[in-house]
Amino acid sequence: MHDFHYRDNQLYCEDVPIKEIAQNVGTPCYIYSHRTLIQHFRAFDQAFDAIPHTIAYAMKANSNIAILRLMAQEGSGADIVSGGELFRAIKAGVPSSKIVFAGVGKSGSEVEQALKADILMFNVESAGELKLINQVAGQMGIPARVALRINPDIDPKTHPYISTGLKKSKFGIAADRALAEFKTATALPHIQVVGVHCHIGSQLTELTPFTDALKKILPLIETLKVQGINIRYLNIGGGLGITYSDEIPPHPKDLAAAVAPLLQDLKCQLILEPGRSIVGNAGIMVTRVLYNKETEAKQFVVVDAAMNDLLRPSLYDAYHEIQHVRKPSGTDEQTVDIVGPICESGDFLAKDRRIPTTNSGDLLAVMSAGAYGFTMASNYNSRPRVPEVLIKGHEVHVIRKREDYEDLTRGETIPSFLETTA
Ligand SMILES: *Cc1c(COP(=O)(O)O)cnc(C)c1O
């Protein structure tokens, strides 16, 4: 479900023609639908109505502070993975009592920052990290609430780069070592063990990996109870997939229905960390065709957006639907590679894609770009990062302006020994 649709052959976001937005802010740009964001969040939240739960939106999917504010107003917390994300979350007004902190490489200063902010808990990924958190908490005189992240060794059947719950992955603590780590943790003076965490991967299109993971974790919670370690929070992570092409991922309701029976006797607060399923289809990236270029081997459509603006096709070989902003009247089609201006062969948005014929100047919408789109953008090739626009009904709000050339060199200095120019 999303609010990008055609009216009289023109693509709209809610009540605003994409063409108008592109004229006003230029291309490339990201465009998000307020209504879609709200709907997706509420669909998730309401699906779990019957279970006491907290949604900690995984902000690495899209961390613009306007999006975070919107989520916070809907009652969301945040799943963070860095001090920078903590800064954004707090700046946006996400209550620290709903912030959870994951990641295998938390630094001492990030731990300090999070303790100072009084976040809900750390999702701890190793014995070394546990030791560090205990030490920092001791120095600060602030006890640290933690969950241990369990790696259940489950194949989520997704792209290897976004699969996180297999034995060979760097994430979490192996299930068979978990009990020992929990015991270690409870013995540490500045640590309060409050939860179990698990996140097995992203873009999951089946429910069984979720339930299989739970079936590994629930006996552990039972064992812990017997040992006198009371688990108050069960965090089952994020990972629910979305439709990029023809996937039919489970609805949050299906996820809730699948996990609810398993949780019946458990007196835990459930924490969920959806990212992609909230924002993915709530955003698009709009780009303009520069050239049609034909070589002996291929036909290329060169556009003004590149891998630095949207990395997913290059990084994961990800598929994004590409649509004409103005539906062409003719029926001519072409099979093309849609590529950007960056000096890398890996710079493409689509390969061997059958689309209606394009002309220079045409606007194209790269669909399902709301998650892991702008947040993965870089300045590679000294390309300023593109603007982000939030549409609400007829309203157009620029929630991040386009960077300019001065932004590109901010923080850089020429040392004094190089002061004279040639
Ligand atoms: C990335 C991540 C998520 C969100 O995953 P989605 O697939 O975007 O829902 C949730 N929890 C953790 C720990 C993550 O690293």
Short mmCIF file of C-alpha atoms and ligand atoms in Angstrom, two decimals:
data_model
loop_
_atom_site.label_atom_id
_atom_site.label_comp_id
_atom_site.label_asym_id
_atom_site.label_seq_id
_atom_site.Cartn_x
_atom_site.Cartn_y
_atom_site.Cartn_z
CA MET A 1 0.00 0.00 0.00
CA HIS A 2 1.27 3.44 -0.85
CA ASP A 3 0.17 6.89 -2.00
CA PHE A 4 2.03 7.15 -5.28
CA HIS A 5 -0.49 6.87 -8.08
CA TYR A 6 -1.38 8.18 -11.53
CA ARG A 7 -4.00 10.81 -12.24
CA ASP A 8 -4.46 11.65 -15.92
CA ASN A 9 -1.22 9.82 -16.67
CA GLN A 10 0.75 11.99 -14.23
CA LEU A 11 2.37 10.40 -11.20
CA TYR A 12 1.30 11.98 -7.91
CA CYS A 13 2.41 11.69 -4.33
CA GLU A 14 -0.84 12.13 -2.39
CA ASP A 15 -2.31 15.29 -3.98
CA VAL A 16 0.84 16.74 -5.50
CA PRO A 17 2.12 16.00 -9.01
CA ILE A 18 5.67 14.66 -8.88
CA LYS A 19 6.48 16.85 -11.86
CA GLU A 20 5.79 19.99 -9.81
CA ILE A 21 8.00 18.83 -6.96
CA ALA A 22 10.81 18.04 -9.39
CA GLN A 23 10.46 21.48 -10.94
CA ASN A 24 10.64 23.16 -7.55
CA VAL A 25 13.44 21.26 -5.82
CA GLY A 26 15.24 19.88 -8.87
CA THR A 27 16.38 16.33 -9.54
CA PRO A 28 17.43 13.93 -8.21
CA CYS A 29 15.28 14.11 -5.08
CA TYR A 30 13.64 11.82 -2.56
CA ILE A 31 9.89 12.17 -1.99
CA TYR A 32 8.05 10.64 0.97
CA SER A 33 4.32 10.31 1.59
CA HIS A 34 3.18 11.34 5.05
CA ARG A 35 -0.04 9.36 4.76
CA THR A 36 1.77 6.18 3.76
CA LEU A 37 4.22 6.50 6.63
CA ILE A 38 1.41 6.89 9.13
CA GLN A 39 -0.55 4.01 7.64
CA HIS A 40 2.40 1.69 7.70
CA PHE A 41 3.28 2.54 11.26
CA ARG A 42 -0.29 2.12 12.45
CA ALA A 43 -0.72 -1.15 10.56
CA PHE A 44 2.25 -2.51 12.48
CA ASP A 45 1.20 -1.07 15.80
CA GLN A 46 -2.41 -2.21 15.53
CA ALA A 47 -1.44 -5.69 14.38
CA PHE A 48 0.16 -6.18 17.79
CA ASP A 49 -2.67 -4.53 19.71
CA ALA A 50 -3.41 -7.64 21.75
CA ILE A 51 0.19 -7.99 22.96
CA PRO A 52 1.88 -5.45 25.25
CA HIS A 53 4.51 -4.03 22.91
CA THR A 54 6.78 -1.16 22.00
CA ILE A 55 7.76 -0.35 18.45
CA ALA A 56 11.34 0.88 18.18
CA TYR A 57 11.51 2.05 14.58
CA ALA A 58 14.85 0.99 13.07
CA MET A 59 16.04 4.44 12.12
CA LYS A 60 18.96 3.36 9.97
CA ALA A 61 16.32 2.74 7.27
CA ASN A 62 15.51 6.45 7.15
CA SER A 63 16.80 8.80 9.81
CA ASN A 64 15.61 12.22 8.69
CA ILE A 65 14.55 14.04 11.86
CA ALA A 66 11.15 14.94 10.36
CA ILE A 67 10.43 11.25 9.78
CA LEU A 68 11.62 10.46 13.31
CA ARG A 69 9.40 13.19 14.77
CA LEU A 70 6.44 11.80 12.89
CA MET A 71 7.16 8.29 14.21
CA ALA A 72 7.63 9.59 17.75
CA GLN A 73 4.27 11.38 17.56
CA GLU A 74 2.72 8.06 16.58
CA GLY A 75 4.20 6.54 19.72
CA SER A 76 7.29 4.95 18.25
CA GLY A 77 10.65 4.58 19.88
CA ALA A 78 13.89 4.03 18.00
CA ASP A 79 16.33 1.22 17.36
CA ILE A 80 19.70 2.95 17.06
CA VAL A 81 23.07 1.64 15.97
CA SER A 82 25.39 4.60 16.66
CA GLY A 83 25.95 7.72 18.71
CA GLY A 84 24.97 9.75 15.66
CA GLU A 85 21.62 8.01 15.53
CA LEU A 86 21.14 8.65 19.26
CA PHE A 87 21.80 12.35 18.59
CA ARG A 88 19.22 12.41 15.80
CA ALA A 89 16.62 10.48 17.80
CA ILE A 90 16.87 12.83 20.76
CA LYS A 91 16.91 15.90 18.54
CA ALA A 92 13.72 14.64 16.88
CA GLY A 93 12.00 14.09 20.22
CA VAL A 94 12.03 10.30 20.43
CA PRO A 95 11.61 9.51 24.14
CA SER A 96 14.81 7.97 25.47
CA SER A 97 12.67 5.51 27.43
CA LYS A 98 11.88 3.90 24.05
CA ILE A 99 15.39 3.85 22.57
CA VAL A 100 17.28 0.58 22.20
CA PHE A 101 20.89 0.44 21.04
CA ALA A 102 22.19 -2.44 18.86
CA GLY A 103 25.42 -2.98 16.93
CA VAL A 104 28.59 -5.05 17.32
CA GLY A 105 30.95 -2.10 17.68
CA LYS A 106 29.66 0.33 20.26
CA SER A 107 32.51 2.53 21.46
CA GLY A 108 33.11 3.67 25.03
CA SER A 109 31.98 7.20 24.26
CA GLU A 110 28.82 5.94 22.57
CA VAL A 111 28.02 3.85 25.63
CA GLU A 112 28.61 6.90 27.82
CA GLN A 113 26.37 9.03 25.63
CA ALA A 114 23.57 6.43 25.80
CA LEU A 115 23.83 6.04 29.57
CA LYS A 116 23.69 9.79 29.98
CA ALA A 117 20.57 9.86 27.81
CA ASP A 118 19.04 7.09 29.96
CA ILE A 119 17.98 4.92 27.01
CA LEU A 120 15.78 1.88 27.62
CA MET A 121 18.54 -0.67 26.98
CA PHE A 122 21.61 -1.82 25.11
CA ASN A 123 21.28 -4.85 22.89
CA VAL A 124 24.63 -6.42 23.68
CA GLU A 125 26.40 -8.40 20.99
CA SER A 126 29.50 -9.82 22.73
CA ALA A 127 31.21 -10.59 26.01
CA GLY A 128 33.73 -7.82 25.36
CA GLU A 129 31.00 -5.26 24.93
CA LEU A 130 29.32 -6.39 28.13
CA LYS A 131 32.57 -5.79 29.99
CA LEU A 132 32.96 -2.33 28.51
CA ILE A 133 29.37 -1.32 29.31
CA ASN A 134 29.80 -2.53 32.88
CA GLN A 135 33.01 -0.52 33.20
CA VAL A 136 31.58 2.71 31.77
CA ALA A 137 28.39 2.32 33.83
CA GLY A 138 30.51 1.86 36.93
CA GLN A 139 32.56 4.98 36.23
CA MET A 140 29.41 7.01 35.68
CA GLY A 141 27.50 5.51 38.59
CA ILE A 142 24.57 4.74 36.29
CA PRO A 143 23.43 1.11 36.06
CA ALA A 144 23.05 -0.12 32.46
CA ARG A 145 19.99 -2.03 31.35
CA VAL A 146 20.87 -4.65 28.77
CA ALA A 147 19.41 -7.36 26.59
CA LEU A 148 21.68 -9.94 25.07
CA ARG A 149 21.34 -10.34 21.33
CA ILE A 150 21.03 -14.00 20.50
CA ASN A 151 22.18 -15.36 17.18
CA PRO A 152 19.75 -18.26 16.66
CA ASP A 153 21.54 -19.63 13.56
CA ILE A 154 18.48 -19.31 11.34
CA ASP A 155 18.62 -18.82 7.59
CA PRO A 156 16.27 -15.92 6.83
CA LYS A 157 16.45 -16.73 3.09
CA THR A 158 17.34 -13.21 2.08
CA HIS A 159 20.35 -11.49 0.49
CA PRO A 160 23.56 -12.57 2.32
CA TYR A 161 24.49 -8.93 3.04
CA ILE A 162 21.25 -8.41 4.97
CA SER A 163 21.18 -11.81 6.65
CA THR A 164 22.27 -11.41 10.29
CA GLY A 165 21.15 -14.51 12.20
CA LEU A 166 23.44 -17.18 10.84
CA LYS A 167 26.26 -18.72 12.87
CA LYS A 168 28.88 -17.26 10.52
CA SER A 169 27.56 -13.70 10.83
CA LYS A 170 29.18 -11.15 13.12
CA PHE A 171 25.95 -10.46 15.00
CA GLY A 172 24.79 -11.57 18.41
CA ILE A 173 25.83 -14.30 20.80
CA ALA A 174 25.51 -17.94 19.74
CA ALA A 175 22.43 -19.57 21.23
CA ASP A 176 24.44 -22.36 22.86
CA ARG A 177 26.66 -19.83 24.65
CA ALA A 178 23.84 -17.55 25.65
CA LEU A 179 23.12 -19.06 29.05
CA ALA A 180 26.74 -18.69 30.14
CA GLU A 181 26.81 -15.07 28.94
CA PHE A 182 23.58 -14.29 30.76
CA LYS A 183 25.10 -15.65 33.95
CA THR A 184 28.21 -13.56 33.44
CA ALA A 185 26.05 -10.52 32.79
CA THR A 186 23.94 -10.89 35.93
CA ALA A 187 27.11 -11.16 37.99
CA LEU A 188 28.41 -7.81 36.75
CA PRO A 189 27.75 -5.09 39.33
CA HIS A 190 26.69 -2.29 37.00
CA ILE A 191 24.60 -4.35 34.59
CA GLN A 192 20.88 -5.03 34.86
CA VAL A 193 19.80 -7.86 32.59
CA VAL A 194 16.29 -7.08 31.40
CA GLY A 195 15.85 -8.61 27.98
CA VAL A 196 16.57 -10.96 25.14
CA HIS A 197 17.06 -9.57 21.65
CA CYS A 198 17.12 -11.21 18.26
CA HIS A 199 17.17 -9.79 14.73
CA ILE A 200 17.84 -12.32 12.00
CA GLY A 201 17.89 -10.28 8.81
CA SER A 202 16.10 -7.93 6.50
CA GLN A 203 13.62 -8.17 3.63
CA LEU A 204 12.18 -11.44 4.97
CA THR A 205 9.28 -12.66 2.88
CA GLU A 206 8.37 -15.71 4.94
CA LEU A 207 7.22 -16.14 8.51
CA THR A 208 8.99 -19.37 9.40
CA PRO A 209 12.41 -17.75 10.07
CA PHE A 210 10.68 -15.53 12.66
CA THR A 211 8.89 -18.42 14.37
CA ASP A 212 11.94 -20.71 14.13
CA ALA A 213 14.03 -18.05 15.85
CA LEU A 214 11.42 -17.62 18.57
CA LYS A 215 11.30 -21.36 19.14
CA LYS A 216 15.01 -21.24 19.88
CA ILE A 217 14.72 -18.26 22.18
CA LEU A 218 11.67 -19.12 24.28
CA PRO A 219 13.25 -22.19 25.93
CA LEU A 220 16.22 -19.99 26.81
CA ILE A 221 13.91 -17.51 28.55
CA GLU A 222 12.38 -20.45 30.47
CA THR A 223 15.81 -21.72 31.51
CA LEU A 224 16.82 -18.24 32.60
CA LYS A 225 13.71 -18.00 34.75
CA VAL A 226 14.54 -21.26 36.47
CA GLN A 227 18.00 -19.83 37.16
CA GLY A 228 16.43 -16.75 38.71
CA ILE A 229 17.07 -14.43 35.78
CA ASN A 230 13.83 -12.68 34.98
CA ILE A 231 13.45 -11.47 31.42
CA ARG A 232 11.06 -8.51 31.12
CA TYR A 233 11.56 -7.65 27.46
CA LEU A 234 11.57 -9.87 24.41
CA ASN A 235 12.81 -8.02 21.33
CA ILE A 236 12.18 -9.87 18.07
CA GLY A 237 13.87 -7.25 15.86
CA GLY A 238 12.69 -6.09 12.47
CA GLY A 239 13.13 -7.59 9.06
CA LEU A 240 9.68 -7.83 7.56
CA GLY A 241 10.01 -7.56 3.79
CA ILE A 242 8.23 -5.31 1.32
CA THR A 243 7.16 -5.59 -2.30
CA TYR A 244 9.88 -4.28 -4.60
CA SER A 245 8.81 -6.33 -7.59
CA ASP A 246 6.59 -9.39 -7.19
CA GLU A 247 7.36 -10.44 -3.61
CA ILE A 248 4.33 -11.06 -1.44
CA PRO A 249 5.65 -10.47 2.08
CA PRO A 250 3.55 -11.24 5.13
CA HIS A 251 1.43 -8.39 6.52
CA PRO A 252 2.32 -7.31 10.07
CA LYS A 253 -1.00 -8.95 11.04
CA ASP A 254 0.32 -12.27 9.76
CA LEU A 255 3.49 -11.81 11.76
CA ALA A 256 1.46 -11.02 14.87
CA ALA A 257 -0.78 -14.03 14.29
CA ALA A 258 2.24 -16.29 13.89
CA VAL A 259 4.06 -15.15 17.02
CA ALA A 260 1.11 -14.51 19.35
CA PRO A 261 0.42 -18.17 20.18
CA LEU A 262 4.09 -18.67 21.04
CA LEU A 263 4.05 -15.76 23.47
CA GLN A 264 0.89 -16.64 25.37
CA ASP A 265 2.40 -17.64 28.67
CA LEU A 266 5.24 -15.21 28.48
CA LYS A 267 4.98 -12.21 30.73
CA CYS A 268 7.26 -10.04 28.65
CA GLN A 269 6.92 -6.69 26.96
CA LEU A 270 7.44 -7.33 23.26
CA ILE A 271 9.75 -4.97 21.36
CA LEU A 272 9.63 -4.75 17.57
CA GLU A 273 12.15 -3.00 15.35
CA PRO A 274 10.60 -2.58 11.90
CA GLY A 275 12.46 -0.32 9.49
CA ARG A 276 12.00 -1.16 5.83
CA SER A 277 8.35 -2.23 6.20
CA ILE A 278 7.45 1.23 7.55
CA VAL A 279 9.38 3.52 5.21
CA GLY A 280 10.38 1.45 2.16
CA ASN A 281 7.29 1.92 0.05
CA ALA A 282 6.56 5.34 1.52
CA GLY A 283 9.32 6.93 -0.56
CA ILE A 284 10.58 7.26 -4.11
CA MET A 285 13.58 8.83 -5.75
CA VAL A 286 12.98 10.98 -8.79
CA THR A 287 15.59 11.37 -11.49
CA ARG A 288 15.76 12.99 -14.91
CA VAL A 289 16.91 11.35 -18.12
CA LEU A 290 20.03 13.04 -19.50
CA TYR A 291 20.85 10.91 -22.54
CA ASN A 292 19.90 7.82 -24.44
CA LYS A 293 23.18 6.20 -25.33
CA GLU A 294 23.54 3.28 -27.66
CA THR A 295 26.62 1.09 -27.89
CA GLU A 296 27.12 -2.01 -29.98
CA ALA A 297 26.33 -4.19 -26.97
CA LYS A 298 23.71 -2.26 -25.10
CA GLN A 299 21.29 0.55 -24.85
CA PHE A 300 21.83 2.88 -21.90
CA VAL A 301 19.58 5.45 -20.35
CA VAL A 302 21.86 7.89 -18.55
CA VAL A 303 20.05 9.65 -15.69
CA ASP A 304 21.09 12.35 -13.23
CA ALA A 305 20.88 10.05 -10.18
CA ALA A 306 23.65 7.64 -9.34
CA MET A 307 24.86 4.97 -6.93
CA ASN A 308 25.88 7.64 -4.44
CA ASP A 309 22.21 8.72 -4.24
CA LEU A 310 20.73 5.20 -4.16
CA LEU A 311 23.23 2.45 -3.44
CA ARG A 312 20.94 -0.58 -3.20
CA PRO A 313 21.13 -1.72 -6.85
CA SER A 314 24.94 -1.57 -6.80
CA LEU A 315 25.38 -3.01 -3.31
CA TYR A 316 22.75 -5.76 -3.26
CA ASP A 317 21.86 -6.05 -6.92
CA ALA A 318 18.50 -4.87 -5.61
CA TYR A 319 15.51 -4.46 -7.89
CA HIS A 320 13.62 -1.16 -7.88
CA GLU A 321 10.60 -0.62 -10.08
CA ILE A 322 11.18 2.33 -12.41
CA GLN A 323 8.20 4.28 -13.68
CA HIS A 324 7.74 7.23 -15.96
CA VAL A 325 6.45 10.25 -14.06
CA ARG A 326 4.39 11.06 -17.11
CA LYS A 327 2.96 7.83 -18.50
CA PRO A 328 3.98 7.70 -22.16
CA SER A 329 1.13 7.69 -24.64
CA GLY A 330 2.90 5.38 -27.09
CA THR A 331 3.54 1.68 -26.64
CA ASP A 332 7.18 1.64 -27.70
CA GLU A 333 9.42 -0.19 -25.30
CA GLN A 334 13.13 -0.67 -24.97
CA THR A 335 15.44 -2.93 -22.95
CA VAL A 336 17.99 -0.75 -21.24
CA ASP A 337 20.50 -0.33 -18.47
CA ILE A 338 19.59 2.73 -16.46
CA VAL A 339 22.86 4.21 -15.29
CA GLY A 340 24.16 7.28 -13.47
CA PRO A 341 27.01 9.71 -14.13
CA ILE A 342 29.47 8.10 -11.68
CA CYS A 343 32.73 6.71 -12.98
CA GLU A 344 32.12 3.10 -11.97
CA SER A 345 30.64 0.24 -13.97
CA GLY A 346 28.72 -0.70 -10.84
CA ASP A 347 26.82 2.57 -11.07
CA PHE A 348 23.37 1.50 -12.21
CA LEU A 349 19.78 1.75 -11.04
CA ALA A 350 18.47 -1.04 -13.27
CA LYS A 351 19.92 -3.62 -15.66
CA ASP A 352 18.34 -5.10 -18.77
CA ARG A 353 15.07 -3.44 -17.86
CA ARG A 354 12.15 -3.39 -20.24
CA ILE A 355 10.58 0.07 -19.98
CA PRO A 356 8.65 2.43 -22.25
CA THR A 357 10.99 4.43 -24.46
CA THR A 358 12.59 7.39 -22.72
CA ASN A 359 13.53 10.77 -24.07
CA SER A 360 16.07 13.15 -22.74
CA GLY A 361 14.37 15.35 -20.12
CA ASP A 362 11.87 12.69 -19.02
CA LEU A 363 11.35 12.23 -15.30
CA LEU A 364 11.61 8.71 -13.89
CA ALA A 365 10.47 7.54 -10.47
CA VAL A 366 12.56 4.90 -8.75
CA MET A 367 9.98 3.24 -6.54
CA SER A 368 10.31 1.73 -3.03
CA ALA A 369 13.27 3.96 -2.22
CA GLY A 370 12.16 5.19 1.21
CA ALA A 371 14.28 2.69 3.15
CA TYR A 372 18.08 2.45 2.94
CA GLY A 373 17.95 5.08 0.21
CA PHE A 374 18.98 8.51 1.42
CA THR A 375 20.58 7.05 4.57
CA MET A 376 23.13 5.21 2.42
CA ALA A 377 23.83 8.22 0.19
CA SER A 378 27.38 9.54 -0.05
CA ASN A 379 29.28 12.37 -1.69
CA TYR A 380 31.24 10.07 -4.00
CA ASN A 381 32.43 11.86 -7.14
CA SER A 382 31.85 15.07 -5.15
CA ARG A 383 28.15 14.94 -5.78
CA PRO A 384 26.13 16.99 -3.27
CA ARG A 385 23.52 14.88 -1.50
CA VAL A 386 20.01 15.35 -2.84
CA PRO A 387 17.00 16.91 -1.10
CA GLU A 388 14.29 15.04 0.78
CA VAL A 389 10.69 16.16 0.49
CA LEU A 390 7.72 15.16 2.64
CA ILE A 391 4.27 15.40 1.06
CA LYS A 392 1.17 15.74 3.22
CA GLY A 393 -2.00 16.04 1.18
CA HIS A 394 -1.45 19.18 -0.90
CA GLU A 395 1.46 20.33 1.25
CA VAL A 396 5.09 20.11 0.13
CA HIS A 397 7.72 20.22 2.86
CA VAL A 398 11.43 20.16 2.09
CA ILE A 399 12.78 18.21 5.07
CA ARG A 400 16.38 18.30 3.86
CA LYS A 401 17.68 20.77 1.37
CA ARG A 402 20.06 19.89 -1.42
CA GLU A 403 23.69 20.18 -0.37
CA ASP A 404 25.78 22.79 -2.16
CA TYR A 405 29.43 22.77 -3.18
CA GLU A 406 30.51 24.48 0.05
CA ASP A 407 29.02 21.53 1.96
CA LEU A 408 31.37 19.26 0.02
CA THR A 409 34.56 20.76 1.46
CA ARG A 410 33.23 21.58 4.93
CA GLY A 411 35.78 20.54 7.52
CA GLU A 412 38.62 20.20 5.04
CA THR A 413 41.75 22.34 5.42
CA ILE A 414 44.90 22.88 3.44
CA PRO A 415 47.89 22.65 5.83
CA SER A 416 50.15 25.68 6.09
CA PHE A 417 53.07 24.09 4.21
CA LEU A 418 50.80 23.99 1.16
CA GLU A 419 49.58 27.55 1.58
CA THR A 420 51.07 29.01 -1.57
CA THR A 421 49.23 28.08 -4.69
CA ALA A 422 51.16 26.97 -7.75
C1 LIG B 1 18.51 -3.12 10.44
C2 LIG B 1 17.93 -3.57 11.72
C3 LIG B 1 16.55 -3.59 11.90
C4 LIG B 1 15.56 -3.21 10.83
O1 LIG B 1 15.49 -4.12 9.78
P1 LIG B 1 14.38 -3.90 8.65
O2 LIG B 1 14.62 -5.02 7.72
O3 LIG B 1 14.61 -2.58 8.02
O4 LIG B 1 13.05 -3.98 9.31
C5 LIG B 1 16.06 -3.96 13.14
N1 LIG B 1 16.90 -4.32 14.16
C6 LIG B 1 18.24 -4.32 14.00
C7 LIG B 1 19.09 -4.69 15.14
C8 LIG B 1 18.79 -3.95 12.78
O5 LIG B 1 20.12 -3.96 12.64
#
